[in-house]
Amino acid sequence: MEEFFDILNENGEYLNEVQTRDKCHKEGLWHKAIAVFIINSKGQVLLQKRSSNKKMWPNMWDITSGGHVLSGEFGFQAAIRETKEELGVNLDREDITFIGSVISNNKKNDILDKHFNEYYIVNKDIDETKLKLQKEEVSEVKWMDKQEIINRIKNNYDGITDKTGCWEYLVKYYDLIENNK
């Protein structure tokens, strides 16, 4: 199924233009994406391992769920949809908290990925053994604690995606929570 995205200018303003995923990635057109981190009551983050057939960051540990914001969607709607598609987890609008946004500009192979990213936190205890993984996207999941994530970041993103904005916002969120205890 072909995906269509709303095109933005370099300031994040809508251009009233819709293009296909392929055209966006071939021509480097700005569009929106989301990232979701599910954090359990132990403070661990549920991470997914990207499948081996992914064009970008195959076999790397990544955010809980994420993806593109489809044309006509808001970021929170994409966060709910992507989490359901990738992990089989149902979320409501009240489950997710927006924590920030950043732009990213990645070039990997023939993909020019220019995103306005929105980051969301979900506080939820989930039995990872009961998740319904979208095999073309996700090969496995596991819980990882803050210190392991920080160690991996410091060690040149050892085994995790080098999506700097995602990890920076997660660490900032952890710091905020710890400072407000």
GROMACS .gro file of N, CA and C in nm:
model
  543
    1MET      N    1   0.083  -0.118   0.000
    1MET     CA    2   0.000   0.000   0.000
    1MET      C    3   0.088   0.126   0.000
    2GLU      N    4   0.065   0.211  -0.095
    2GLU     CA    5   0.141   0.335  -0.110
    2GLU      C    6   0.110   0.431   0.005
    3GLU      N    7   0.214   0.490   0.064
    3GLU     CA    8   0.195   0.588   0.170
    3GLU      C    9   0.213   0.728   0.113
    4PHE      N   10   0.130   0.822   0.160
    4PHE     CA   11   0.136   0.960   0.116
    4PHE      C   12   0.159   1.050   0.237
    5PHE      N   13   0.248   1.149   0.220
    5PHE     CA   14   0.286   1.239   0.328
    5PHE      C   15   0.257   1.383   0.289
    6ASP      N   16   0.221   1.465   0.390
    6ASP     CA   17   0.210   1.609   0.369
    6ASP      C   18   0.352   1.664   0.360
    7ILE      N   19   0.375   1.749   0.260
    7ILE     CA   20   0.507   1.808   0.239
    7ILE      C   21   0.516   1.940   0.314
    8LEU      N   22   0.631   1.961   0.378
    8LEU     CA   23   0.657   2.081   0.456
    8LEU      C   24   0.774   2.158   0.396
    9ASN      N   25   0.785   2.285   0.430
    9ASN     CA   26   0.907   2.358   0.391
    9ASN      C   27   1.010   2.341   0.503
   10GLU      N   28   1.126   2.403   0.487
   10GLU     CA   29   1.234   2.385   0.584
   10GLU      C   30   1.200   2.444   0.721
   11ASN      N   31   1.092   2.522   0.731
   11ASN     CA   32   1.048   2.577   0.858
   11ASN      C   33   0.936   2.495   0.922
   12GLY      N   34   0.898   2.384   0.858
   12GLY     CA   35   0.793   2.299   0.913
   12GLY      C   36   0.653   2.343   0.878
   13GLU      N   37   0.640   2.434   0.785
   13GLU     CA   38   0.509   2.484   0.743
   13GLU      C   39   0.454   2.397   0.630
   14TYR      N   40   0.325   2.368   0.638
   14TYR     CA   41   0.260   2.287   0.535
   14TYR      C   42   0.257   2.362   0.403
   15LEU      N   43   0.286   2.289   0.295
   15LEU     CA   44   0.288   2.349   0.160
   15LEU      C   45   0.163   2.315   0.080
   16ASN      N   46   0.064   2.251   0.145
   16ASN     CA   47  -0.057   2.206   0.075
   16ASN      C   48  -0.022   2.118  -0.044
   17GLU      N   49   0.075   2.030  -0.020
   17GLU     CA   50   0.121   1.936  -0.122
   17GLU      C   51   0.134   1.799  -0.056
   18VAL      N   52   0.097   1.696  -0.128
   18VAL     CA   53   0.107   1.559  -0.081
   18VAL      C   54   0.191   1.481  -0.181
   19GLN      N   55   0.285   1.401  -0.129
   19GLN     CA   56   0.370   1.320  -0.216
   19GLN      C   57   0.383   1.179  -0.158
   20THR      N   58   0.428   1.087  -0.242
   20THR     CA   59   0.448   0.950  -0.199
   20THR      C   60   0.574   0.940  -0.112
   21ARG      N   61   0.579   0.835  -0.035
   21ARG     CA   62   0.697   0.805   0.046
   21ARG      C   63   0.822   0.800  -0.043
   22ASP      N   64   0.812   0.727  -0.154
   22ASP     CA   65   0.928   0.713  -0.243
   22ASP      C   66   0.978   0.847  -0.293
   23LYS      N   67   0.887   0.933  -0.337
   23LYS     CA   68   0.928   1.064  -0.389
   23LYS      C   69   0.991   1.149  -0.278
   24CYS      N   70   0.933   1.144  -0.158
   24CYS     CA   71   0.990   1.218  -0.045
   24CYS      C   72   1.133   1.176  -0.017
   25HIS      N   73   1.158   1.045  -0.021
   25HIS     CA   74   1.290   0.993   0.013
   25HIS      C   75   1.388   1.004  -0.102
   26LYS      N   76   1.341   1.006  -0.225
   26LYS     CA   77   1.432   1.025  -0.340
   26LYS      C   78   1.473   1.170  -0.356
   27GLU      N   79   1.379   1.262  -0.330
   27GLU     CA   80   1.405   1.404  -0.353
   27GLU      C   81   1.438   1.481  -0.226
   28GLY      N   82   1.433   1.415  -0.112
   28GLY     CA   83   1.463   1.482   0.014
   28GLY      C   84   1.360   1.587   0.052
   29LEU      N   85   1.232   1.555   0.034
   29LEU     CA   86   1.125   1.648   0.070
   29LEU      C   87   1.096   1.638   0.220
   30TRP      N   88   1.077   1.752   0.285
   30TRP     CA   89   1.049   1.754   0.429
   30TRP      C   90   0.910   1.698   0.458
   31HIS      N   91   0.901   1.613   0.560
   31HIS     CA   92   0.775   1.555   0.604
   31HIS      C   93   0.786   1.521   0.753
   32LYS      N   94   0.677   1.473   0.813
   32LYS     CA   95   0.675   1.449   0.958
   32LYS      C   96   0.691   1.301   0.992
   33ALA      N   97   0.752   1.279   1.108
   33ALA     CA   98   0.768   1.144   1.162
   33ALA      C   99   0.750   1.151   1.313
   34ILE      N  100   0.726   1.036   1.373
   34ILE     CA  101   0.709   1.029   1.518
   34ILE      C  102   0.793   0.918   1.577
   35ALA      N  103   0.820   0.931   1.706
   35ALA     CA  104   0.890   0.827   1.782
   35ALA      C  105   0.820   0.813   1.916
   36VAL      N  106   0.799   0.688   1.956
   36VAL     CA  107   0.732   0.658   2.082
   36VAL      C  108   0.826   0.575   2.170
   37PHE      N  109   0.834   0.615   2.297
   37PHE     CA  110   0.907   0.537   2.397
   37PHE      C  111   0.807   0.491   2.501
   38ILE      N  112   0.793   0.360   2.518
   38ILE     CA  113   0.711   0.306   2.627
   38ILE      C  114   0.805   0.276   2.743
   39ILE      N  115   0.774   0.334   2.859
   39ILE     CA  116   0.856   0.318   2.979
   39ILE      C  117   0.772   0.246   3.085
   40ASN      N  118   0.828   0.140   3.142
   40ASN     CA  119   0.753   0.064   3.243
   40ASN      C  120   0.774   0.122   3.383
   41SER      N  121   0.711   0.062   3.482
   41SER     CA  122   0.717   0.113   3.619
   41SER      C  123   0.856   0.096   3.682
   42LYS      N  124   0.944   0.018   3.619
   42LYS     CA  125   1.082   0.003   3.665
   42LYS      C  126   1.173   0.108   3.600
   43GLY      N  127   1.117   0.190   3.512
   43GLY     CA  128   1.196   0.293   3.444
   43GLY      C  129   1.268   0.242   3.320
   44GLN      N  130   1.237   0.121   3.277
   44GLN     CA  131   1.300   0.064   3.157
   44GLN      C  132   1.221   0.104   3.033
   45VAL      N  133   1.291   0.112   2.921
   45VAL     CA  134   1.228   0.144   2.794
   45VAL      C  135   1.217   0.018   2.710
   46LEU      N  136   1.101  -0.001   2.650
   46LEU     CA  137   1.081  -0.112   2.558
   46LEU      C  138   1.140  -0.072   2.423
   47LEU      N  139   1.241  -0.145   2.379
   47LEU     CA  140   1.305  -0.118   2.250
   47LEU      C  141   1.271  -0.229   2.152
   48GLN      N  142   1.267  -0.192   2.026
   48GLN     CA  143   1.247  -0.290   1.920
   48GLN      C  144   1.377  -0.306   1.842
   49LYS      N  145   1.399  -0.427   1.795
   49LYS     CA  146   1.511  -0.452   1.704
   49LYS      C  147   1.455  -0.448   1.563
   50ARG      N  148   1.510  -0.359   1.482
   50ARG     CA  149   1.463  -0.343   1.346
   50ARG      C  150   1.494  -0.470   1.266
   51SER      N  151   1.403  -0.507   1.179
   51SER     CA  152   1.422  -0.631   1.102
   51SER      C  153   1.539  -0.616   1.006
   52SER      N  154   1.589  -0.729   0.962
   52SER     CA  155   1.707  -0.730   0.873
   52SER      C  156   1.677  -0.674   0.735
   53ASN      N  157   1.550  -0.665   0.698
   53ASN     CA  158   1.518  -0.614   0.564
   53ASN      C  159   1.495  -0.463   0.560
   54LYS      N  160   1.512  -0.393   0.673
   54LYS     CA  161   1.494  -0.249   0.676
   54LYS      C  162   1.608  -0.182   0.598
   55LYS      N  163   1.575  -0.079   0.521
   55LYS     CA  164   1.676  -0.008   0.442
   55LYS      C  165   1.768   0.078   0.529
   56MET      N  166   1.712   0.131   0.635
   56MET     CA  167   1.792   0.212   0.726
   56MET      C  168   1.801   0.142   0.861
   57TRP      N  169   1.920   0.134   0.916
   57TRP     CA  170   1.949   0.074   1.046
   57TRP      C  171   1.895  -0.069   1.064
   58PRO      N  172   1.919  -0.160   0.967
   58PRO     CA  173   1.873  -0.298   0.986
   58PRO      C  174   1.943  -0.362   1.106
   59ASN      N  175   1.871  -0.449   1.176
   59ASN     CA  176   1.924  -0.525   1.290
   59ASN      C  177   1.977  -0.439   1.405
   60MET      N  178   1.929  -0.317   1.416
   60MET     CA  179   1.972  -0.227   1.523
   60MET      C  180   1.857  -0.209   1.622
   61TRP      N  181   1.892  -0.191   1.750
   61TRP     CA  182   1.791  -0.160   1.851
   61TRP      C  183   1.747  -0.016   1.832
   62ASP      N  184   1.617   0.006   1.849
   62ASP     CA  185   1.558   0.135   1.815
   62ASP      C  186   1.448   0.170   1.916
   63ILE      N  187   1.387   0.283   1.897
   63ILE     CA  188   1.275   0.330   1.978
   63ILE      C  189   1.167   0.224   1.987
   64THR      N  190   1.073   0.241   2.079
   64THR     CA  191   0.966   0.143   2.095
   64THR      C  192   0.888   0.126   1.966
   65SER      N  193   0.843   0.236   1.911
   65SER     CA  194   0.773   0.234   1.782
   65SER      C  195   0.788   0.370   1.718
   66GLY      N  196   0.766   0.373   1.590
   66GLY     CA  197   0.778   0.501   1.521
   66GLY      C  198   0.752   0.486   1.373
   67GLY      N  199   0.748   0.600   1.309
   67GLY     CA  200   0.725   0.599   1.166
   67GLY      C  201   0.680   0.734   1.116
   68HIS      N  202   0.629   0.733   0.998
   68HIS     CA  203   0.588   0.856   0.932
   68HIS      C  204   0.446   0.896   0.970
   69VAL      N  205   0.422   1.025   0.966
   69VAL     CA  206   0.288   1.080   0.984
   69VAL      C  207   0.225   1.085   0.845
   70LEU      N  208   0.117   1.014   0.828
   70LEU     CA  209   0.050   1.008   0.697
   70LEU      C  210  -0.022   1.140   0.668
   71SER      N  211  -0.045   1.165   0.543
   71SER     CA  212  -0.116   1.286   0.502
   71SER      C  213  -0.250   1.295   0.576
   72GLY      N  214  -0.276   1.411   0.635
   72GLY     CA  215  -0.401   1.433   0.707
   72GLY      C  216  -0.397   1.393   0.852
   73GLU      N  217  -0.291   1.328   0.898
   73GLU     CA  218  -0.278   1.285   1.038
   73GLU      C  219  -0.206   1.390   1.121
   74PHE      N  220  -0.233   1.389   1.250
   74PHE     CA  221  -0.152   1.460   1.347
   74PHE      C  222  -0.052   1.360   1.404
   75GLY      N  223   0.055   1.411   1.464
   75GLY     CA  224   0.158   1.324   1.520
   75GLY      C  225   0.106   1.224   1.621
   76PHE      N  226   0.018   1.268   1.712
   76PHE     CA  227  -0.032   1.176   1.813
   76PHE      C  228  -0.112   1.062   1.751
   77GLN      N  229  -0.181   1.089   1.640
   77GLN     CA  230  -0.256   0.983   1.571
   77GLN      C  231  -0.159   0.882   1.509
   78ALA      N  232  -0.050   0.931   1.452
   78ALA     CA  233   0.051   0.841   1.396
   78ALA      C  234   0.117   0.758   1.505
   79ALA      N  235   0.139   0.817   1.622
   79ALA     CA  236   0.199   0.744   1.734
   79ALA      C  237   0.109   0.628   1.776
   80ILE      N  238  -0.020   0.652   1.785
   80ILE     CA  239  -0.115   0.547   1.820
   80ILE      C  240  -0.118   0.439   1.712
   81ARG      N  241  -0.125   0.481   1.587
   81ARG     CA  242  -0.133   0.387   1.474
   81ARG      C  243  -0.007   0.302   1.464
   82GLU      N  244   0.110   0.364   1.468
   82GLU     CA  245   0.236   0.291   1.452
   82GLU      C  246   0.259   0.191   1.566
   83THR      N  247   0.222   0.228   1.687
   83THR     CA  248   0.240   0.137   1.801
   83THR      C  249   0.151   0.014   1.785
   84LYS      N  250   0.031   0.034   1.736
   84LYS     CA  251  -0.060  -0.078   1.709
   84LYS      C  252  -0.005  -0.166   1.596
   85GLU      N  253   0.038  -0.103   1.487
   85GLU     CA  254   0.087  -0.179   1.371
   85GLU      C  255   0.213  -0.259   1.405
   86GLU      N  256   0.309  -0.197   1.471
   86GLU     CA  257   0.439  -0.260   1.493
   86GLU      C  258   0.440  -0.359   1.608
   87LEU      N  259   0.361  -0.331   1.714
   87LEU     CA  260   0.369  -0.413   1.836
   87LEU      C  261   0.237  -0.474   1.877
   88GLY      N  262   0.127  -0.431   1.817
   88GLY     CA  263  -0.005  -0.480   1.858
   88GLY      C  264  -0.054  -0.418   1.987
   89VAL      N  265   0.005  -0.306   2.029
   89VAL     CA  266  -0.033  -0.239   2.153
   89VAL      C  267  -0.134  -0.129   2.122
   90ASN      N  268  -0.249  -0.135   2.190
   90ASN     CA  269  -0.351  -0.032   2.175
   90ASN      C  270  -0.325   0.081   2.271
   91LEU      N  271  -0.319   0.202   2.218
   91LEU     CA  272  -0.302   0.323   2.298
   91LEU      C  273  -0.419   0.416   2.274
   92ASP      N  274  -0.449   0.497   2.374
   92ASP     CA  275  -0.547   0.605   2.361
   92ASP      C  276  -0.470   0.737   2.365
   93ARG      N  277  -0.535   0.842   2.325
   93ARG     CA  278  -0.475   0.975   2.325
   93ARG      C  279  -0.423   1.010   2.465
   94GLU      N  280  -0.496   0.968   2.568
   94GLU     CA  281  -0.458   0.999   2.706
   94GLU      C  282  -0.333   0.924   2.751
   95ASP      N  283  -0.295   0.818   2.680
   95ASP     CA  284  -0.178   0.738   2.717
   95ASP      C  285  -0.046   0.804   2.680
   96ILE      N  286  -0.049   0.896   2.584
   96ILE     CA  287   0.077   0.948   2.529
   96ILE      C  288   0.100   1.092   2.573
   97THR      N  289   0.228   1.122   2.597
   97THR     CA  290   0.270   1.256   2.636
   97THR      C  291   0.374   1.306   2.536
   98PHE      N  292   0.347   1.420   2.476
   98PHE     CA  293   0.441   1.483   2.384
   98PHE      C  294   0.556   1.541   2.466
   99ILE      N  295   0.681   1.510   2.427
   99ILE     CA  296   0.796   1.562   2.504
   99ILE      C  297   0.888   1.651   2.421
  100GLY      N  298   0.865   1.662   2.292
  100GLY     CA  299   0.950   1.751   2.215
  100GLY      C  300   0.957   1.715   2.069
  101SER      N  301   1.030   1.798   1.996
  101SER     CA  302   1.045   1.776   1.853
  101SER      C  303   1.181   1.829   1.807
  102VAL      N  304   1.224   1.775   1.696
  102VAL     CA  305   1.352   1.816   1.638
  102VAL      C  306   1.350   1.779   1.490
  103ILE      N  307   1.434   1.843   1.412
  103ILE     CA  308   1.445   1.801   1.273
  103ILE      C  309   1.560   1.702   1.260
  104SER      N  310   1.551   1.617   1.160
  104SER     CA  311   1.661   1.526   1.129
  104SER      C  312   1.678   1.521   0.979
  105ASN      N  313   1.801   1.502   0.939
  105ASN     CA  314   1.835   1.500   0.797
  105ASN      C  315   1.935   1.387   0.779
  106ASN      N  316   1.886   1.270   0.737
  106ASN     CA  317   1.970   1.151   0.723
  106ASN      C  318   1.982   1.110   0.577
  107LYS      N  319   2.100   1.069   0.540
  107LYS     CA  320   2.121   1.013   0.406
  107LYS      C  321   2.184   0.876   0.425
  108LYS      N  322   2.113   0.774   0.386
  108LYS     CA  323   2.163   0.636   0.392
  108LYS      C  324   2.133   0.573   0.257
  109ASN      N  325   2.236   0.526   0.192
  109ASN     CA  326   2.223   0.467   0.058
  109ASN      C  327   2.152   0.566  -0.034
  110ASP      N  328   2.039   0.529  -0.091
  110ASP     CA  329   1.968   0.619  -0.184
  110ASP      C  330   1.850   0.690  -0.118
  111ILE      N  331   1.846   0.693   0.015
  111ILE     CA  332   1.735   0.756   0.086
  111ILE      C  333   1.780   0.890   0.145
  112LEU      N  334   1.707   0.995   0.110
  112LEU     CA  335   1.726   1.127   0.170
  112LEU      C  336   1.608   1.150   0.263
  113ASP      N  337   1.630   1.134   0.392
  113ASP     CA  338   1.523   1.136   0.490
  113ASP      C  339   1.525   1.268   0.567
  114LYS      N  340   1.435   1.359   0.532
  114LYS     CA  341   1.427   1.489   0.599
  114LYS      C  342   1.297   1.494   0.679
  115HIS      N  343   1.311   1.487   0.812
  115HIS     CA  344   1.195   1.475   0.901
  115HIS      C  345   1.184   1.591   0.998
  116PHE      N  346   1.060   1.625   1.028
  116PHE     CA  347   1.025   1.699   1.148
  116PHE      C  348   0.972   1.592   1.243
  117ASN      N  349   1.051   1.557   1.343
  117ASN     CA  350   1.020   1.447   1.435
  117ASN      C  351   0.948   1.496   1.559
  118GLU      N  352   0.847   1.422   1.602
  118GLU     CA  353   0.779   1.445   1.728
  118GLU      C  354   0.804   1.324   1.818
  119TYR      N  355   0.833   1.352   1.947
  119TYR     CA  356   0.865   1.246   2.041
  119TYR      C  357   0.757   1.235   2.147
  120TYR      N  358   0.721   1.110   2.178
  120TYR     CA  359   0.615   1.081   2.273
  120TYR      C  360   0.661   0.976   2.375
  121ILE      N  361   0.611   0.991   2.498
  121ILE     CA  362   0.636   0.896   2.605
  121ILE      C  363   0.503   0.830   2.641
  122VAL      N  364   0.508   0.700   2.669
  122VAL     CA  365   0.394   0.625   2.721
  122VAL      C  366   0.444   0.553   2.845
  123ASN      N  367   0.377   0.575   2.958
  123ASN     CA  368   0.411   0.502   3.080
  123ASN      C  369   0.315   0.385   3.093
  124LYS      N  370   0.370   0.263   3.073
  124LYS     CA  371   0.283   0.146   3.068
  124LYS      C  372   0.366   0.021   3.093
  125ASP      N  373   0.313  -0.067   3.176
  125ASP     CA  374   0.373  -0.199   3.195
  125ASP      C  375   0.314  -0.294   3.092
  126ILE      N  376   0.401  -0.357   3.017
  126ILE     CA  377   0.360  -0.446   2.909
  126ILE      C  378   0.439  -0.576   2.919
  127ASP      N  379   0.373  -0.687   2.898
  127ASP     CA  380   0.441  -0.816   2.890
  127ASP      C  381   0.491  -0.832   2.746
  128GLU      N  382   0.619  -0.814   2.729
  128GLU     CA  383   0.678  -0.817   2.594
  128GLU      C  384   0.662  -0.951   2.525
  129THR      N  385   0.641  -1.057   2.602
  129THR     CA  386   0.625  -1.190   2.540
  129THR      C  387   0.489  -1.206   2.473
  130LYS      N  388   0.397  -1.114   2.501
  130LYS     CA  389   0.262  -1.125   2.445
  130LYS      C  390   0.236  -1.025   2.332
  131LEU      N  391   0.339  -0.958   2.288
  131LEU     CA  392   0.322  -0.860   2.181
  131LEU      C  393   0.310  -0.929   2.046
  132LYS      N  394   0.236  -0.867   1.956
  132LYS     CA  395   0.220  -0.916   1.820
  132LYS      C  396   0.307  -0.830   1.729
  133LEU      N  397   0.429  -0.878   1.702
  133LEU     CA  398   0.526  -0.799   1.627
  133LEU      C  399   0.497  -0.802   1.477
  134GLN      N  400   0.513  -0.687   1.414
  134GLN     CA  401   0.502  -0.676   1.269
  134GLN      C  402   0.637  -0.721   1.211
  135LYS      N  403   0.645  -0.846   1.166
  135LYS     CA  404   0.772  -0.909   1.132
  135LYS      C  405   0.851  -0.835   1.024
  136GLU      N  406   0.785  -0.769   0.929
  136GLU     CA  407   0.860  -0.696   0.826
  136GLU      C  408   0.926  -0.570   0.883
  137GLU      N  409   0.886  -0.530   1.004
  137GLU     CA  410   0.943  -0.411   1.067
  137GLU      C  411   1.030  -0.445   1.189
  138VAL      N  412   0.983  -0.540   1.270
  138VAL     CA  413   1.042  -0.566   1.402
  138VAL      C  414   1.077  -0.714   1.415
  139SER      N  415   1.203  -0.743   1.454
  139SER     CA  416   1.242  -0.883   1.472
  139SER      C  417   1.228  -0.929   1.617
  140GLU      N  418   1.247  -0.838   1.714
  140GLU     CA  419   1.231  -0.871   1.855
  140GLU      C  420   1.220  -0.743   1.936
  141VAL      N  421   1.183  -0.758   2.063
  141VAL     CA  422   1.177  -0.644   2.155
  141VAL      C  423   1.243  -0.684   2.287
  142LYS      N  424   1.286  -0.583   2.362
  142LYS     CA  425   1.338  -0.608   2.496
  142LYS      C  426   1.334  -0.478   2.576
  143TRP      N  427   1.334  -0.494   2.709
  143TRP     CA  428   1.340  -0.380   2.799
  143TRP      C  429   1.486  -0.344   2.823
  144MET      N  430   1.516  -0.214   2.821
  144MET     CA  431   1.652  -0.167   2.844
  144MET      C  432   1.647  -0.052   2.943
  145ASP      N  433   1.740  -0.051   3.040
  145ASP     CA  434   1.738   0.057   3.139
  145ASP      C  435   1.818   0.178   3.090
  146LYS      N  436   1.797   0.289   3.160
  146LYS     CA  437   1.858   0.417   3.122
  146LYS      C  438   2.009   0.407   3.111
  147GLN      N  439   2.073   0.345   3.208
  147GLN     CA  440   2.220   0.342   3.207
  147GLN      C  441   2.274   0.264   3.088
  148GLU      N  442   2.209   0.156   3.051
  148GLU     CA  443   2.255   0.081   2.934
  148GLU      C  444   2.240   0.165   2.807
  149ILE      N  445   2.131   0.238   2.796
  149ILE     CA  446   2.112   0.325   2.680
  149ILE      C  447   2.220   0.433   2.677
  150ILE      N  448   2.246   0.496   2.791
  150ILE     CA  449   2.350   0.599   2.797
  150ILE      C  450   2.486   0.541   2.761
  151ASN      N  451   2.518   0.422   2.813
  151ASN     CA  452   2.646   0.358   2.780
  151ASN      C  453   2.658   0.331   2.630
  152ARG      N  454   2.550   0.286   2.570
  152ARG     CA  455   2.552   0.260   2.425
  152ARG      C  456   2.570   0.390   2.346
  153ILE      N  457   2.504   0.497   2.388
  153ILE     CA  458   2.520   0.627   2.322
  153ILE      C  459   2.666   0.670   2.331
  154LYS      N  460   2.723   0.662   2.451
  154LYS     CA  461   2.863   0.704   2.472
  154LYS      C  462   2.961   0.617   2.395
  155ASN      N  463   2.922   0.494   2.366
  155ASN     CA  464   3.009   0.401   2.293
  155ASN      C  465   2.972   0.401   2.145
  156ASN      N  466   2.957   0.520   2.089
  156ASN     CA  467   2.929   0.538   1.945
  156ASN      C  468   2.801   0.465   1.902
  157TYR      N  469   2.697   0.476   1.985
  157TYR     CA  470   2.565   0.417   1.957
  157TYR      C  471   2.576   0.265   1.935
  158ASP      N  472   2.649   0.202   2.023
  158ASP     CA  473   2.675   0.058   2.015
  158ASP      C  474   2.545  -0.024   2.009
  159GLY      N  475   2.514  -0.075   1.891
  159GLY     CA  476   2.400  -0.164   1.872
  159GLY      C  477   2.265  -0.095   1.865
  160ILE      N  478   2.262   0.038   1.883
  160ILE     CA  479   2.137   0.113   1.871
  160ILE      C  480   2.148   0.210   1.753
  161THR      N  481   2.034   0.253   1.703
  161THR     CA  482   2.035   0.348   1.592
  161THR      C  483   2.102   0.477   1.633
  162ASP      N  484   2.162   0.545   1.538
  162ASP     CA  485   2.227   0.673   1.569
  162ASP      C  486   2.133   0.791   1.545
  163LYS      N  487   2.009   0.774   1.585
  163LYS     CA  488   1.908   0.880   1.578
  163LYS      C  489   1.928   0.970   1.700
  164THR      N  490   2.019   1.064   1.688
  164THR     CA  491   2.063   1.142   1.804
  164THR      C  492   1.948   1.212   1.876
  165GLY      N  493   1.859   1.275   1.803
  165GLY     CA  494   1.749   1.348   1.865
  165GLY      C  495   1.662   1.260   1.952
  166CYS      N  496   1.630   1.141   1.904
  166CYS     CA  497   1.546   1.047   1.981
  166CYS      C  498   1.607   1.018   2.116
  167TRP      N  499   1.733   0.978   2.116
  167TRP     CA  500   1.798   0.937   2.239
  167TRP      C  501   1.820   1.057   2.332
  168GLU      N  502   1.852   1.174   2.275
  168GLU     CA  503   1.871   1.294   2.359
  168GLU      C  504   1.742   1.330   2.432
  169TYR      N  505   1.629   1.323   2.363
  169TYR     CA  506   1.502   1.355   2.427
  169TYR      C  507   1.467   1.251   2.534
  170LEU      N  508   1.497   1.126   2.509
  170LEU     CA  509   1.470   1.023   2.609
  170LEU      C  510   1.553   1.049   2.735
  171VAL      N  511   1.682   1.076   2.719
  171VAL     CA  512   1.768   1.102   2.834
  171VAL      C  513   1.722   1.228   2.907
  172LYS      N  514   1.683   1.330   2.832
  172LYS     CA  515   1.633   1.453   2.893
  172LYS      C  516   1.506   1.425   2.973
  173TYR      N  517   1.419   1.340   2.921
  173TYR     CA  518   1.297   1.303   2.992
  173TYR      C  519   1.331   1.230   3.122
  174TYR      N  520   1.424   1.134   3.116
  174TYR     CA  521   1.468   1.064   3.236
  174TYR      C  522   1.520   1.163   3.341
  175ASP      N  523   1.602   1.259   3.296
  175ASP     CA  524   1.658   1.357   3.387
  175ASP      C  525   1.549   1.441   3.452
  176LEU      N  526   1.450   1.479   3.375
  176LEU     CA  527   1.339   1.558   3.426
  176LEU      C  528   1.262   1.481   3.533
  177ILE      N  529   1.236   1.354   3.505
  177ILE     CA  530   1.164   1.270   3.602
  177ILE      C  531   1.244   1.255   3.730
  178GLU      N  532   1.374   1.230   3.717
  178GLU     CA  533   1.458   1.212   3.836
  178GLU      C  534   1.469   1.342   3.918
  179ASN      N  535   1.473   1.455   3.851
  179ASN     CA  536   1.485   1.583   3.922
  179ASN      C  537   1.354   1.627   3.987
  180ASN      N  538   1.243   1.567   3.948
  180ASN     CA  539   1.113   1.603   4.006
  180ASN      C  540   1.064   1.503   4.109
  181LYS      N  541   1.150   1.410   4.151
  181LYS     CA  542   1.109   1.311   4.252
  181LYS      C  543   1.110   1.371   4.389
   0.00000   0.00000   0.00000
